[in-house]
């Protein structure tokens, strides 16, 4: 078996990396075995990619709805005996969405893609030019770096789910407007309720502030620790586009994703 340690984190302090790399590798393999078992696919990390098709129907036996707790927090809880909502249902709703003017300027809806049963969901800001052309999230330069991060975690893009706060490209890649976020976010909430991951990784300021309702709090203050998103672990970290401009911040992102790996493998003992 050939194991390639990705060069994503090679810029960090070399003396720390060898032990950390080994730990990460063990953690990644452990997680992949757990994931393969859950998805009933034979050890995908040992076999040919083409033979490992994941069931992509997005059908789960129950829906999850938001339930308010007495202490003011809320969790997504199982709602039995209702029609099962799939990601395809949500996509269909979105295709006829006229909630904001972005549908007029976009080329394609960028709904999101990946494993509908993913334990890990990455949420970015909004599609850029390349994503708009292809109708797929994170396929431009920042997307290539995100793919490297995922591979460095010992995963593949198909293992996780990748989406954005906005599903249509803001013209000229301008920042999302508050009114666009307000009308688009409910679709994201439905996606997360349907997938019900263990961990959400919020990429960058907009994703972190929107999901955590912490407008004005900088990503530097939010990243690096878990937050409670309706009972799901949420880790904010720097956006890959920021890493392209500031490669020195890769080390912090690597620390953040290692914490995520610990939750995925069941090793994380801390709270949210
Ligand atoms: N940046 C984002 O936030 N999302 C994408 O899909 C691509 C770049």
Coordinates of N, CA, C and O in Angstrom, one line a residue, residues 5-169:
X5 N 2.0 11.2 2.2 CA 1.7 12.2 3.1 C 1.6 13.5 2.3 O 2.5 13.9 1.6
X6 N 0.5 14.2 2.4 CA 0.3 15.4 1.5 C 1.2 16.5 2.0 O 1.6 16.6 3.1
X7 N 1.6 17.3 1.0 CA 2.6 18.4 1.4 C 1.8 19.6 1.9 O 2.4 20.7 2.1
X8 N 0.5 19.5 2.1 CA -0.2 20.7 2.6 C 0.4 21.3 3.9 O 0.6 22.5 4.0
X9 N 0.8 20.4 4.8 CA 1.3 21.0 6.1 C 2.8 20.9 6.2 O 3.3 21.1 7.3
X10 N 3.5 20.7 5.1 CA 5.0 20.6 5.2 C 5.7 21.9 5.6 O 6.8 21.8 6.0
X11 N 5.0 23.0 5.6 CA 5.6 24.2 5.9 C 5.7 24.4 7.4 O 6.3 25.3 7.9
X12 N 5.0 23.6 8.2 CA 5.0 23.8 9.6 C 6.3 23.3 10.2 O 7.1 22.6 9.5
X13 N 6.6 23.6 11.5 CA 7.8 23.3 12.2 C 8.2 21.8 12.0 O 7.5 20.9 12.4
X14 N 9.4 21.5 11.4 CA 9.7 20.1 11.0 C 9.8 19.2 12.2 O 9.5 18.0 12.2
X15 N 10.4 19.8 13.4 CA 10.6 18.9 14.5 C 9.3 18.4 15.1 O 9.2 17.3 15.7
X16 N 8.2 19.2 14.9 CA 6.9 18.7 15.4 C 6.2 17.8 14.5 O 5.4 17.0 14.9
X17 N 6.6 17.9 13.2 CA 5.7 17.2 12.2 C 5.8 15.7 12.2 O 4.8 15.0 12.1
X18 N 7.0 15.1 12.4 CA 7.1 13.7 12.2 C 6.2 12.9 13.1 O 5.5 12.0 12.7
X19 N 6.2 13.3 14.4 CA 5.3 12.6 15.4 C 3.8 12.9 15.0 O 3.0 12.0 14.9
X20 N 3.5 14.2 14.7 CA 2.2 14.6 14.4 C 1.7 13.9 13.1 O 0.6 13.5 13.0
X21 N 2.6 13.8 12.1 CA 2.3 13.2 10.8 C 1.9 11.7 11.1 O 0.9 11.2 10.5
X22 N 2.6 11.1 11.9 CA 2.4 9.7 12.2 C 1.0 9.5 12.9 O 0.2 8.7 12.5
X23 N 0.8 10.4 13.9 CA -0.5 10.3 14.6 C -1.7 10.6 13.6 O -2.7 9.9 13.7
X24 N -1.5 11.6 12.7 CA -2.5 11.9 11.8 C -2.8 10.8 10.9 O -3.9 10.5 10.5
X25 N -1.7 10.1 10.4 CA -1.9 9.0 9.5 C -2.7 7.9 10.2 O -3.6 7.3 9.6
X26 N -2.3 7.6 11.4 CA -3.1 6.5 12.2 C -4.5 6.9 12.3 O -5.4 6.1 12.1
X27 N -4.7 8.2 12.7 CA -6.1 8.7 12.9 C -6.9 8.6 11.6 O -8.0 8.2 11.5
X28 N -6.2 9.0 10.5 CA -6.9 9.0 9.2 C -7.3 7.6 8.8 O -8.4 7.3 8.3
X29 N -6.4 6.6 9.0 CA -6.7 5.2 8.6 C -7.8 4.7 9.5 O -8.7 4.0 9.0
X30 N -7.8 5.1 10.8 CA -8.8 4.6 11.7 C -10.2 5.1 11.2 O -11.2 4.4 11.1
X31 N -10.2 6.4 10.9 CA -11.4 7.0 10.5 C -11.9 6.4 9.2 O -13.1 6.1 9.0
X32 N -11.0 6.1 8.3 CA -11.4 5.6 7.0 C -12.0 4.2 7.2 O -13.0 3.8 6.6
X33 N -11.4 3.4 8.1 CA -12.0 2.1 8.4 C -13.4 2.2 9.0 O -14.3 1.5 8.6
X34 N -13.6 3.2 9.9 CA -14.9 3.4 10.5 C -15.9 3.8 9.4 O -17.0 3.3 9.3
X35 N -15.5 4.7 8.6 CA -16.3 5.2 7.5 C -16.7 4.1 6.5 O -17.9 4.0 6.1
X36 N -15.7 3.3 6.1 CA -16.0 2.2 5.2 C -17.0 1.2 5.8 O -17.9 0.7 5.1
X37 N -16.8 1.0 7.1 CA -17.8 0.1 7.8 C -19.2 0.7 7.7 O -20.1 0.0 7.4
X38 N -19.3 2.0 8.1 CA -20.6 2.6 8.1 C -21.2 2.6 6.7 O -22.4 2.4 6.5
X39 N -20.4 2.8 5.7 CA -21.0 2.9 4.3 C -21.0 1.6 3.6 O -21.4 1.4 2.5
X40 N -20.7 0.5 4.4 CA -20.7 -0.8 3.9 C -19.9 -0.9 2.6 O -20.3 -1.5 1.6
X41 N -18.7 -0.3 2.5 CA -17.9 -0.5 1.4 C -16.5 -1.1 1.8 O -16.0 -0.7 2.9
X42 N -16.0 -2.0 1.0 CA -14.8 -2.7 1.5 C -13.6 -1.8 1.4 O -13.3 -1.2 0.4
X43 N -12.9 -1.8 2.5 CA -11.7 -1.0 2.8 C -11.2 -0.1 1.6 O -10.3 -0.5 0.8
X44 N -11.8 1.0 1.4 CA -11.6 1.8 0.2 C -10.2 2.3 0.2 O -9.6 2.6 -0.9
X45 N -9.5 2.4 1.3 CA -8.1 3.0 1.3 C -7.1 1.9 0.8 O -6.0 2.2 0.5
X46 N -7.6 0.7 0.6 CA -6.7 -0.3 0.1 C -7.0 -0.6 -1.4 O -6.3 -1.3 -2.1
X47 N -8.2 -0.2 -1.8 CA -8.6 -0.7 -3.2 C -8.8 0.5 -4.2 O -8.6 1.6 -3.9
X48 N -9.1 0.0 -5.4 CA -9.2 0.9 -6.5 C -10.4 1.9 -6.3 O -11.5 1.4 -6.0
X49 N -10.2 3.2 -6.5 CA -11.2 4.2 -6.3 C -12.5 3.8 -7.1 O -13.6 3.9 -6.6
X50 N -12.3 3.3 -8.3 CA -13.5 3.1 -9.2 C -14.5 2.1 -8.7 O -15.6 2.0 -9.0
X51 N -13.9 1.1 -7.8 CA -14.8 0.1 -7.3 C -15.6 0.5 -6.1 O -16.3 -0.3 -5.5
X52 N -15.3 1.7 -5.6 CA -16.0 2.1 -4.4 C -17.1 3.2 -4.6 O -16.8 4.3 -4.4
X53 N -18.2 2.8 -5.0 CA -19.2 3.8 -5.2 C -20.0 3.9 -3.9 O -20.4 3.0 -3.3
X54 N -20.2 5.2 -3.6 CA -21.0 5.5 -2.4 C -22.4 5.6 -2.8 O -22.7 6.2 -3.9
X55 N -23.4 5.2 -2.0 CA -24.8 5.4 -2.3 C -25.1 6.9 -2.2 O -25.0 7.5 -1.2
X56 N -25.4 7.4 -3.4 CA -25.6 8.9 -3.4 C -27.1 9.3 -3.5 O -27.4 10.4 -4.0
X57 N -28.0 8.5 -3.0 CA -29.4 8.9 -3.1 C -29.7 10.0 -2.1 O -30.7 10.7 -2.3
X58 N -28.9 10.1 -1.0 CA -29.2 11.1 0.0 C -30.4 10.7 0.9 O -30.9 11.5 1.6
X59 N -30.9 9.5 0.8 CA -32.1 9.1 1.6 C -31.6 8.6 3.0 O -30.9 7.7 3.1
X60 N -32.1 9.3 4.0 CA -31.9 8.8 5.3 C -33.3 8.4 5.9 O -34.3 8.9 5.5
X61 N -33.3 7.5 6.8 CA -34.6 7.0 7.3 C -35.4 8.0 8.1 O -36.6 7.8 8.2
X62 N -34.8 9.0 8.6 CA -35.6 10.0 9.3 C -35.1 11.4 9.0 O -34.1 11.6 8.4
X63 N -36.0 12.4 9.2 CA -35.6 13.8 9.0 C -35.1 14.3 10.4 O -35.5 13.8 11.4
X64 N -34.4 15.4 10.3 CA -34.0 16.1 11.5 C -34.6 17.5 11.6 O -34.6 18.2 10.5
X65 N -35.1 17.9 12.7 CA -35.7 19.2 12.8 C -35.1 19.9 14.0 O -34.5 19.3 14.9
X66 N -35.2 21.3 13.9 CA -34.6 22.1 15.0 C -35.5 22.1 16.2 O -36.7 22.4 16.1
X67 N -35.0 21.7 17.4 CA -35.8 21.7 18.6 C -35.2 22.7 19.6 O -34.0 22.6 19.9
X68 N -36.0 23.5 20.2 CA -35.5 24.5 21.2 C -35.4 23.8 22.5 O -36.3 23.1 22.9
X69 N -34.3 24.0 23.2 CA -34.1 23.5 24.6 C -34.5 24.5 25.6 O -34.5 25.7 25.3
X70 N -34.7 24.1 26.8 CA -35.1 25.0 27.9 C -34.0 26.1 28.1 O -34.3 27.3 28.4
X71 N -32.7 25.7 28.0 CA -31.7 26.6 28.3 C -31.4 27.6 27.1 O -30.4 28.3 27.1
X72 N -32.3 27.6 26.1 CA -32.2 28.5 25.0 C -31.4 28.0 23.8 O -31.5 28.5 22.7
X73 N -30.6 26.9 24.1 CA -29.9 26.3 23.0 C -30.8 25.5 22.1 O -32.0 25.2 22.5
X74 N -30.4 25.1 20.9 CA -31.3 24.2 20.1 C -30.5 23.1 19.6 O -29.3 23.2 19.4
X75 N -31.2 22.0 19.3 CA -30.5 20.8 18.7 C -31.3 20.4 17.5 O -32.5 20.7 17.4
X76 N -30.7 19.6 16.5 CA -31.5 19.0 15.5 C -31.9 17.6 16.0 O -31.0 16.8 16.4
X77 N -33.1 17.3 16.1 CA -33.6 16.0 16.6 C -34.4 15.3 15.5 O -34.9 15.9 14.6
X78 N -34.5 14.0 15.8 CA -35.1 13.1 14.8 C -36.6 13.4 14.8 O -37.2 13.6 15.8
X79 N -37.2 13.5 13.6 CA -38.6 13.6 13.5 C -39.1 12.4 12.7 O -38.8 12.2 11.5
X80 N -39.8 11.6 13.4 CA -40.3 10.3 12.8 C -41.6 10.5 12.1 O -42.3 11.5 12.3
X81 N -41.9 9.5 11.3 CA -43.2 9.5 10.6 C -43.5 10.7 9.7 O -44.7 11.1 9.6
X82 N -42.5 11.3 9.2 CA -42.8 12.3 8.2 C -42.1 12.0 6.9 O -41.3 11.0 6.9
X83 N -42.5 12.6 5.8 CA -41.8 12.3 4.5 C -40.3 12.6 4.6 O -39.9 13.6 5.2
X84 N -39.6 11.7 4.2 CA -38.1 11.8 4.2 C -37.7 12.8 3.2 O -38.0 12.7 2.0
X85 N -37.0 13.9 3.6 CA -36.5 14.9 2.7 C -35.1 14.6 2.3 O -34.2 14.2 3.1
X86 N -34.8 14.6 1.0 CA -33.5 14.3 0.5 C -32.8 15.5 0.0 O -33.5 16.5 -0.3
X87 N -31.5 15.4 -0.2 CA -30.8 16.6 -0.8 C -31.3 16.9 -2.2 O -31.4 18.1 -2.6
X88 N -31.8 15.9 -2.9 CA -32.3 16.1 -4.2 C -33.6 17.0 -4.1 O -33.9 17.8 -5.0
X89 N -34.4 16.7 -3.1 CA -35.6 17.5 -2.9 C -35.2 19.0 -2.7 O -35.9 19.9 -3.3
X90 N -34.2 19.2 -1.9 CA -33.8 20.6 -1.6 C -33.2 21.2 -2.9 O -33.5 22.4 -3.2
X91 N -32.4 20.5 -3.6 CA -31.9 21.0 -4.9 C -33.0 21.4 -5.8 O -33.0 22.5 -6.4
X92 N -34.0 20.6 -5.9 CA -35.2 20.9 -6.8 C -35.8 22.2 -6.4 O -36.1 23.0 -7.2
X93 N -36.0 22.3 -5.1 CA -36.6 23.6 -4.6 C -35.7 24.8 -5.0 O -36.2 25.8 -5.4
X94 N -34.4 24.6 -4.9 CA -33.5 25.7 -5.2 C -33.5 26.1 -6.6 O -33.3 27.2 -7.0
X95 N -33.7 25.1 -7.5 CA -33.7 25.4 -8.9 C -34.8 26.4 -9.3 O -34.6 27.1 -10.3
X96 N -35.9 26.4 -8.6 CA -36.9 27.4 -8.9 C -36.9 28.5 -7.9 O -38.0 29.2 -7.7
X97 N -35.7 28.8 -7.3 CA -35.7 29.9 -6.3 C -35.6 31.3 -7.0 O -34.7 31.5 -7.8
X98 N -36.4 32.2 -6.5 CA -36.4 33.6 -7.0 C -36.2 34.5 -5.8 O -36.8 35.6 -5.8
X99 N -35.6 34.0 -4.7 CA -35.6 34.8 -3.5 C -34.7 36.1 -3.6 O -34.8 37.0 -2.8
X100 N -33.7 36.0 -4.5 CA -32.8 37.2 -4.6 C -32.4 37.4 -6.1 O -32.6 36.4 -6.9
X101 N -31.8 38.5 -6.5 CA -31.5 38.7 -7.9 C -30.3 37.9 -8.4 O -30.1 38.0 -9.6
X102 N -29.6 37.2 -7.6 CA -28.4 36.5 -8.1 C -28.7 35.4 -9.1 O -27.9 35.1 -9.9
X103 N -29.9 34.9 -9.1 CA -30.3 33.9 -10.1 C -30.2 34.5 -11.5 O -30.1 33.7 -12.5
X104 N -30.3 35.8 -11.6 CA -30.3 36.4 -13.0 C -28.9 36.6 -13.5 O -28.7 36.6 -14.7
X105 N -27.9 36.7 -12.6 CA -26.6 36.9 -13.1 C -25.7 35.7 -13.1 O -24.7 35.6 -13.7
X106 N -26.1 34.7 -12.4 CA -25.3 33.4 -12.3 C -25.4 32.6 -13.6 O -26.4 32.8 -14.3
X107 N -24.4 31.8 -13.8 CA -24.5 30.8 -14.9 C -25.1 29.5 -14.4 O -26.0 29.0 -15.1
X108 N -24.7 29.1 -13.2 CA -25.2 27.8 -12.7 C -25.5 27.9 -11.2 O -24.7 28.6 -10.5
X109 N -26.4 27.2 -10.7 CA -26.6 27.0 -9.3 C -25.5 26.1 -8.8 O -25.2 25.1 -9.4
X110 N -24.9 26.5 -7.7 CA -23.8 25.6 -7.1 C -24.4 25.1 -5.8 O -24.2 25.7 -4.7
X111 N -25.1 24.0 -5.9 CA -25.9 23.5 -4.7 C -25.0 22.9 -3.7 O -25.1 23.2 -2.5
X112 N -24.0 22.2 -4.1 CA -23.1 21.4 -3.1 C -22.9 20.0 -3.6 O -23.7 19.6 -4.5
X113 N -21.9 19.3 -3.2 CA -21.7 18.0 -3.6 C -20.9 17.2 -2.6 O -20.3 17.7 -1.7
X114 N -21.0 15.9 -2.8 CA -20.3 15.0 -1.9 C -21.1 13.9 -1.3 O -22.2 13.6 -1.9
X115 N -20.7 13.3 -0.2 CA -21.4 12.2 0.4 C -22.6 12.7 1.2 O -22.5 13.4 2.1
X116 N -23.8 12.2 0.8 CA -25.0 12.7 1.5 C -25.1 12.2 2.9 O -25.9 12.6 3.7
X117 N -24.2 11.2 3.3 CA -24.1 10.7 4.7 C -22.9 11.2 5.4 O -22.4 10.6 6.3
X118 N -22.3 12.2 4.9 CA -20.9 12.6 5.4 C -21.0 13.0 6.9 O -21.9 13.6 7.4
X119 N -19.9 12.6 7.5 CA -19.7 13.0 8.9 C -19.1 14.4 9.0 O -19.2 15.1 10.0
X120 N -18.5 14.8 7.9 CA -17.9 16.1 7.8 C -18.4 17.0 6.7 O -18.4 16.5 5.5
X121 N -18.9 18.2 7.0 CA -19.4 19.1 6.0 C -18.5 20.4 6.0 O -18.3 20.9 7.0
X122 N -18.0 20.7 4.8 CA -17.3 22.0 4.7 C -18.3 23.1 4.1 O -18.9 22.8 3.2
X123 N -18.3 24.2 4.8 CA -19.2 25.3 4.3 C -18.3 26.5 4.0 O -17.6 27.0 4.8
X124 N -18.3 26.9 2.7 CA -17.6 28.1 2.3 C -18.5 29.3 2.2 O -19.6 29.3 2.7
X125 N -18.1 30.3 1.4 CA -18.8 31.6 1.3 C -19.8 31.6 0.2 O -21.0 31.6 0.4
X126 N -19.3 31.6 -1.0 CA -20.1 31.7 -2.2 C -19.3 31.2 -3.4 O -18.1 31.3 -3.4
X127 N -20.0 30.8 -4.5 CA -19.2 30.3 -5.6 C -18.5 31.4 -6.3 O -18.9 32.6 -6.3
X128 N -17.3 31.1 -6.8 CA -16.5 32.0 -7.6 C -16.8 31.8 -9.1 O -17.7 31.0 -9.4
X129 N -15.9 32.3 -9.9 CA -16.1 32.2 -11.4 C -16.1 30.8 -11.9 O -17.0 30.4 -12.6
X130 N -15.1 30.0 -11.4 CA -15.0 28.7 -11.9 C -16.1 27.8 -11.4 O -16.7 27.0 -12.2
X131 N -16.5 28.0 -10.2 CA -17.6 27.2 -9.6 C -18.9 27.5 -10.3 O -19.7 26.6 -10.6
X132 N -19.1 28.8 -10.7 CA -20.3 29.3 -11.4 C -20.3 28.6 -12.8 O -21.4 28.2 -13.2
X133 N -19.2 28.5 -13.4 CA -19.1 27.9 -14.7 C -19.4 26.4 -14.7 O -20.2 25.8 -15.5
X134 N -18.9 25.7 -13.7 CA -19.0 24.2 -13.6 C -20.2 23.8 -12.8 O -20.6 22.6 -12.8
X135 N -20.8 24.7 -12.0 CA -21.9 24.3 -11.1 C -21.5 23.4 -10.0 O -22.3 22.7 -9.4
X136 N -20.2 23.5 -9.6 CA -19.7 22.7 -8.5 C -18.9 23.6 -7.5 O -18.2 24.5 -7.9
X137 N -19.0 23.2 -6.2 CA -18.3 24.1 -5.2 C -16.8 23.8 -5.2 O -16.3 22.7 -5.4
X138 N -16.1 24.8 -4.9 CA -14.6 24.7 -4.6 C -13.9 23.9 -5.7 O -13.3 22.9 -5.4
X139 N -13.9 24.4 -6.9 CA -13.2 23.8 -8.0 C -12.1 24.7 -8.6 O -11.4 24.3 -9.5
X140 N -12.0 25.9 -8.1 CA -11.0 26.9 -8.6 C -9.7 26.7 -7.8 O -9.5 25.6 -7.2
X141 N -8.9 27.7 -7.7 CA -7.6 27.6 -7.0 C -7.8 27.3 -5.5 O -7.1 26.5 -4.9
X142 N -8.7 28.0 -4.9 CA -9.0 27.8 -3.5 C -9.5 26.4 -3.3 O -9.2 25.7 -2.3
X143 N -10.3 25.9 -4.2 CA -10.9 24.6 -4.2 C -9.8 23.5 -4.2 O -9.9 22.5 -3.5
X144 N -8.8 23.8 -5.1 CA -7.7 22.8 -5.2 C -7.0 22.7 -3.8 O -6.6 21.6 -3.4
X145 N -6.8 23.8 -3.2 CA -6.2 23.8 -1.8 C -7.1 23.1 -0.8 O -6.6 22.3 0.0
X146 N -8.4 23.3 -0.9 CA -9.3 22.6 0.0 C -9.2 21.1 -0.2 O -9.1 20.3 0.7
X147 N -9.1 20.7 -1.5 CA -8.9 19.3 -1.8 C -7.6 18.7 -1.2 O -7.6 17.6 -0.6
X148 N -6.6 19.5 -1.2 CA -5.3 19.1 -0.6 C -5.5 18.9 0.9 O -4.9 18.0 1.5
X149 N -6.2 19.8 1.5 CA -6.5 19.7 3.0 C -7.2 18.4 3.3 O -6.9 17.7 4.2
X150 N -8.3 18.2 2.5 CA -9.1 16.9 2.7 C -8.2 15.7 2.5 O -8.3 14.8 3.3
X151 N -7.4 15.7 1.5 CA -6.5 14.5 1.3 C -5.5 14.4 2.4 O -5.2 13.3 2.9
X152 N -5.0 15.5 2.9 CA -4.0 15.5 4.0 C -4.7 14.9 5.3 O -4.0 14.4 6.2
X153 N -6.0 15.0 5.4 CA -6.8 14.5 6.5 C -7.0 13.0 6.3 O -7.6 12.3 7.1
X154 N -6.5 12.5 5.2 CA -6.7 11.0 4.9 C -8.0 10.7 4.2 O -8.5 9.6 4.2
X155 N -8.7 11.7 3.7 CA -10.0 11.6 3.1 C -10.0 11.9 1.7 O -9.0 12.4 1.1
X156 N -11.2 11.7 1.0 CA -11.3 12.1 -0.4 C -12.5 13.1 -0.4 O -13.3 13.1 0.5
X157 N -12.6 13.8 -1.5 CA -13.7 14.8 -1.6 C -15.0 14.1 -1.5 O -16.0 14.6 -1.0
X158 N -15.1 12.8 -2.1 CA -16.3 12.1 -2.1 C -16.7 11.6 -0.7 O -17.9 11.2 -0.5
X159 N -15.8 11.7 0.3 CA -16.2 11.2 1.6 C -16.9 12.3 2.4 O -17.6 12.1 3.3
X160 N -16.6 13.6 2.0 CA -17.2 14.7 2.8 C -18.3 15.4 1.9 O -18.5 15.0 0.8
X161 N -18.9 16.4 2.5 CA -19.9 17.2 1.7 C -19.4 18.6 1.7 O -18.9 19.1 2.7
X162 N -19.4 19.2 0.5 CA -18.9 20.6 0.4 C -20.0 21.5 -0.2 O -20.6 21.2 -1.2
X163 N -20.2 22.6 0.5 CA -21.2 23.6 0.0 C -20.9 25.0 0.5 O -19.8 25.2 1.1
X164 N -21.7 25.9 0.2 CA -21.5 27.3 0.5 C -22.7 27.9 1.2 O -23.8 27.4 1.1
X165 N -22.5 29.1 1.8 CA -23.6 29.8 2.3 C -24.5 30.3 1.2 O -25.7 30.1 1.2
X166 N -24.0 30.9 0.2 CA -24.7 31.3 -1.0 C -24.5 30.3 -2.1 O -23.4 29.8 -2.3
X167 N -25.6 30.0 -2.8 CA -25.5 29.0 -3.9 C -25.4 29.6 -5.3 O -25.3 28.9 -6.3
X168 N -25.4 30.9 -5.3 CA -25.3 31.6 -6.6 C -24.1 32.6 -6.5 O -23.9 33.2 -5.4
X169 N -23.4 32.8 -7.6 CA -22.2 33.6 -7.5 C -22.6 35.1 -7.5 O -23.3 35.6 -8.3

